[in-house]
CSV table of C-alpha atoms in Angstrom, one decimal:
chain,number,residue,atom,x,y,z
Z,19,UNK,CA,86.4,79.7,83.8
Z,20,UNK,CA,89.2,77.5,84.5
Z,21,UNK,CA,90.4,75.9,87.9
Z,22,UNK,CA,90.6,78.5,90.2
Z,23,UNK,CA,93.2,76.6,92.5
Z,24,UNK,CA,96.2,79.0,93.6
Z,25,UNK,CA,99.1,77.0,94.9
Z,26,UNK,CA,100.6,78.4,98.1
Z,27,UNK,CA,103.8,78.5,96.0
Z,28,UNK,CA,103.3,81.2,93.6
Z,29,UNK,CA,101.7,84.3,93.3
Z,30,UNK,CA,99.3,85.6,90.4
Z,31,UNK,CA,100.1,89.3,88.7
Z,32,UNK,CA,96.5,90.3,88.2
Z,33,UNK,CA,96.9,92.6,85.5
Z,34,UNK,CA,99.1,95.3,83.5
Z,35,UNK,CA,102.3,94.0,81.8
Z,36,UNK,CA,102.7,90.8,83.4
Z,37,UNK,CA,99.3,90.1,83.8
Z,38,UNK,CA,98.8,86.4,84.6
Z,39,UNK,CA,102.3,85.7,85.1
Z,40,UNK,CA,102.9,83.2,88.1
Z,41,UNK,CA,105.8,83.5,90.4
Z,42,UNK,CA,107.2,81.7,92.6
Z,43,UNK,CA,107.4,82.5,96.7
Z,44,UNK,CA,108.9,80.8,99.7
Z,45,UNK,CA,106.9,79.0,101.7
Z,46,UNK,CA,108.2,80.6,105.0
Z,47,UNK,CA,106.0,80.5,108.4
Z,48,UNK,CA,104.1,83.8,108.6
Z,49,UNK,CA,104.3,84.7,104.7
Z,50,UNK,CA,100.6,85.6,104.0
Z,51,UNK,CA,100.2,86.5,100.8
Z,52,UNK,CA,97.1,89.0,100.2
Z,53,UNK,CA,94.8,87.0,98.4
Z,54,UNK,CA,93.7,87.1,95.0
Z,55,UNK,CA,90.2,88.7,95.9
Z,56,UNK,CA,91.7,91.2,98.5
Z,57,UNK,CA,93.9,92.2,95.8
Z,58,UNK,CA,91.4,92.9,93.0
Z,59,UNK,CA,89.5,95.1,95.6
Z,60,UNK,CA,92.5,97.4,96.3
Z,61,UNK,CA,94.1,97.5,93.2
Z,62,UNK,CA,90.6,98.8,91.8
Z,63,UNK,CA,90.5,101.3,94.7
Z,64,UNK,CA,93.8,102.9,93.4
Z,65,UNK,CA,94.8,102.2,89.6
Z,66,UNK,CA,94.5,105.4,88.5
Z,67,UNK,CA,97.3,106.3,91.2
Z,68,UNK,CA,99.6,103.7,90.0
Z,69,UNK,CA,101.3,104.8,87.1
Z,70,UNK,CA,104.0,107.0,87.9
Z,71,UNK,CA,103.9,106.6,91.3
Z,72,UNK,CA,106.8,105.7,94.0
Z,73,UNK,CA,105.6,102.7,96.0
Z,74,UNK,CA,106.9,101.7,99.5
Z,75,UNK,CA,106.0,97.9,100.6
Z,76,UNK,CA,107.1,97.9,103.8
Z,77,UNK,CA,106.6,93.8,104.8
Z,78,UNK,CA,106.9,92.6,101.4
Z,79,UNK,CA,106.7,89.3,101.5
Z,80,UNK,CA,105.5,87.7,98.7
Z,81,UNK,CA,106.1,90.8,96.7
Z,82,UNK,CA,102.5,90.1,95.3
Z,83,UNK,CA,101.6,94.0,96.3
Z,84,UNK,CA,104.5,95.8,94.7
Z,85,UNK,CA,104.5,93.3,92.0
Z,86,UNK,CA,101.8,94.3,90.9
Z,87,UNK,CA,102.2,98.2,91.1
Z,88,UNK,CA,105.3,97.8,89.0
Z,89,UNK,CA,103.3,95.4,86.3
Z,90,UNK,CA,101.0,98.9,86.1
Z,91,UNK,CA,103.9,101.0,85.3
Z,92,UNK,CA,104.5,102.4,88.7
Z,93,UNK,CA,107.8,104.6,88.6
Z,94,UNK,CA,109.6,102.6,91.1
Z,95,UNK,CA,109.5,100.2,94.0
Z,96,UNK,CA,110.8,99.6,97.4
Z,97,UNK,CA,110.4,96.6,99.1
Z,98,UNK,CA,111.6,96.0,102.6
Z,99,UNK,CA,111.6,91.9,103.8
Z,100,UNK,CA,113.1,90.7,106.5
Z,101,UNK,CA,113.4,87.2,105.9
Z,102,UNK,CA,116.4,86.0,103.6
Z,103,UNK,CA,115.0,83.3,101.5
Z,104,UNK,CA,111.8,85.5,100.7
Z,105,UNK,CA,114.3,88.7,100.2
Z,106,UNK,CA,116.1,86.5,97.5
Z,107,UNK,CA,113.3,84.8,95.7
Z,108,UNK,CA,111.9,88.6,95.4
Z,109,UNK,CA,115.3,89.7,93.4
Z,110,UNK,CA,114.8,86.4,91.3
Z,111,UNK,CA,111.5,87.2,90.7
Z,112,UNK,CA,112.2,90.8,89.8
Z,113,UNK,CA,115.2,89.3,87.2
Z,114,UNK,CA,112.6,87.2,86.0
Z,115,UNK,CA,110.4,89.9,84.9
Z,116,UNK,CA,113.7,91.9,83.6
Z,117,UNK,CA,112.5,94.4,85.9
Z,118,UNK,CA,114.8,97.2,86.7
Z,119,UNK,CA,113.0,99.9,88.8
Z,120,UNK,CA,112.9,98.2,92.2
Z,121,UNK,CA,114.9,97.4,95.1
Z,122,UNK,CA,114.9,95.0,97.9
Z,123,UNK,CA,115.9,95.7,101.0
Z,124,UNK,CA,116.9,92.7,103.4
Z,125,UNK,CA,116.4,93.9,106.7
Z,126,UNK,CA,114.4,94.6,109.6
Z,127,UNK,CA,111.1,96.9,108.5
Z,128,UNK,CA,111.2,99.2,111.6
Z,129,UNK,CA,114.6,99.3,111.7
Z,130,UNK,CA,114.6,100.9,107.9
Z,131,UNK,CA,111.6,103.1,108.3
Z,132,UNK,CA,113.8,104.8,111.3
Z,133,UNK,CA,116.4,105.5,109.0
Z,134,UNK,CA,114.7,107.9,107.2
Z,135,UNK,CA,114.4,108.2,103.7
Z,136,UNK,CA,116.0,110.4,100.5
Z,137,UNK,CA,112.4,110.5,98.7
Z,138,UNK,CA,109.4,110.3,99.7
Z,139,UNK,CA,106.3,107.7,98.4
Z,140,UNK,CA,103.0,108.2,97.2
Z,141,UNK,CA,101.9,104.6,98.0
Z,142,UNK,CA,102.8,102.8,101.0
Z,143,UNK,CA,101.7,99.1,101.8
Z,144,UNK,CA,101.7,97.6,105.5
Z,145,UNK,CA,100.6,94.5,105.8
Z,146,UNK,CA,102.8,93.3,108.3
Z,147,UNK,CA,102.8,89.7,109.8
Z,148,UNK,CA,99.7,89.2,112.1
Z,149,UNK,CA,99.6,89.7,116.1
Z,150,UNK,CA,103.4,92.1,116.4
Z,151,UNK,CA,101.6,95.0,116.5
Z,152,UNK,CA,103.7,96.0,113.8
Z,153,UNK,CA,101.3,98.4,111.7
Z,154,UNK,CA,100.9,100.6,114.4
Z,155,UNK,CA,104.9,101.2,114.9
Z,156,UNK,CA,105.3,101.1,111.1
Z,157,UNK,CA,102.6,103.8,110.8
Z,158,UNK,CA,104.4,106.3,113.7
Z,159,UNK,CA,107.8,105.9,111.8
Z,160,UNK,CA,106.5,106.6,108.5
Z,161,UNK,CA,105.2,109.9,109.8
Z,162,UNK,CA,108.4,110.7,112.0
Z,163,UNK,CA,110.7,109.9,109.5
Z,164,UNK,CA,108.6,111.5,106.8
Z,165,UNK,CA,108.3,108.8,103.9
Z,166,UNK,CA,105.2,110.0,102.8
Z,167,UNK,CA,104.7,112.6,100.0
Z,168,UNK,CA,102.0,114.6,99.9
Z,169,UNK,CA,98.4,113.1,98.9
Z,170,UNK,CA,100.5,109.5,99.6
Z,171,UNK,CA,98.0,106.5,99.4
Z,172,UNK,CA,98.5,104.1,102.5
Z,173,UNK,CA,97.2,100.8,102.4
Z,174,UNK,CA,97.1,98.8,105.6
Z,175,UNK,CA,96.0,94.9,106.1
Z,176,UNK,CA,95.6,93.8,109.8
Z,177,UNK,CA,93.9,91.2,111.7
Z,178,UNK,CA,90.1,91.3,111.7
Z,179,UNK,CA,90.6,91.7,115.6
Z,180,UNK,CA,92.1,95.1,115.1
Z,181,UNK,CA,88.4,97.1,114.7
Z,182,UNK,CA,89.9,100.4,115.2
Z,183,UNK,CA,93.1,101.5,113.8
Z,184,UNK,CA,95.0,104.6,115.7
Z,185,UNK,CA,96.3,106.7,113.0
Z,186,UNK,CA,97.5,110.0,112.4
Z,187,UNK,CA,94.9,113.0,111.9
Z,188,UNK,CA,96.7,113.7,108.6
Z,189,UNK,CA,95.4,110.6,107.7
Z,190,UNK,CA,91.7,110.5,105.5
Z,191,UNK,CA,90.2,107.3,106.1
Z,192,UNK,CA,89.2,106.3,102.0
Z,193,UNK,CA,87.9,102.8,102.1
Z,194,UNK,CA,87.8,99.7,104.3
Z,195,UNK,CA,86.5,96.5,103.9
Z,196,UNK,CA,86.6,93.0,105.8
Z,197,UNK,CA,87.4,89.4,104.1
Z,198,UNK,CA,87.1,86.5,106.5
Z,199,UNK,CA,90.0,87.1,109.3
Z,200,UNK,CA,91.6,90.2,107.6
Z,201,UNK,CA,90.5,93.9,107.8
Z,202,UNK,CA,91.9,96.4,105.0
Z,203,UNK,CA,91.7,100.1,104.9
Z,204,UNK,CA,93.1,102.7,102.6
Z,205,UNK,CA,93.9,106.3,103.7
Z,206,UNK,CA,95.3,109.4,102.5
Z,207,UNK,CA,97.8,111.4,103.8
Z,208,UNK,CA,97.2,115.4,103.4
Z,209,UNK,CA,99.6,117.7,105.0
Z,210,UNK,CA,96.7,120.6,104.6
Z,211,UNK,CA,94.9,118.8,107.7
Z,212,UNK,CA,96.7,120.0,111.0
Z,213,UNK,CA,96.3,118.4,113.9
Z,214,UNK,CA,97.0,119.5,117.7
Z,215,UNK,CA,100.6,119.3,118.7
């Protein structure tokens, strides 16, 4: 195998139509792209559910997760990113890939989620900056504003000290792993599960 030297200024697409493409990312404070190893595990988990899916990336950052789904023929991806430089880079990378079925929203994720949506999503990524309690708030808004289609898959990546994550009863835990300072979990939203009101 060739050198495994991955620059912090690039993100590599693992598989699909843009397999092995490397795209530039901004070195911004708090920008922490999901590692190749974790992404490979995640996409092994969800590979059969990506084609034709509507994808929501709540804290897009480098766009690594959304771009990977688009490479594997997701129908559409919405990426929300607070930092303007990172959002602009995402737009440039989509243009480089000649990708028309994605949008980048430059704004505060919680404010965007609070507004709700016309169309639900099938795959949702929650990979926020650490130690700001953003994951829990995002989870609450996704449910309150009905962002999830039935059977949606939700991926949550948090710092490892969050050993238990409070999620709705309708989120069925599917997978959980730890890699270094990160815990990542996969849930499925099932509307048939009723929780006490």
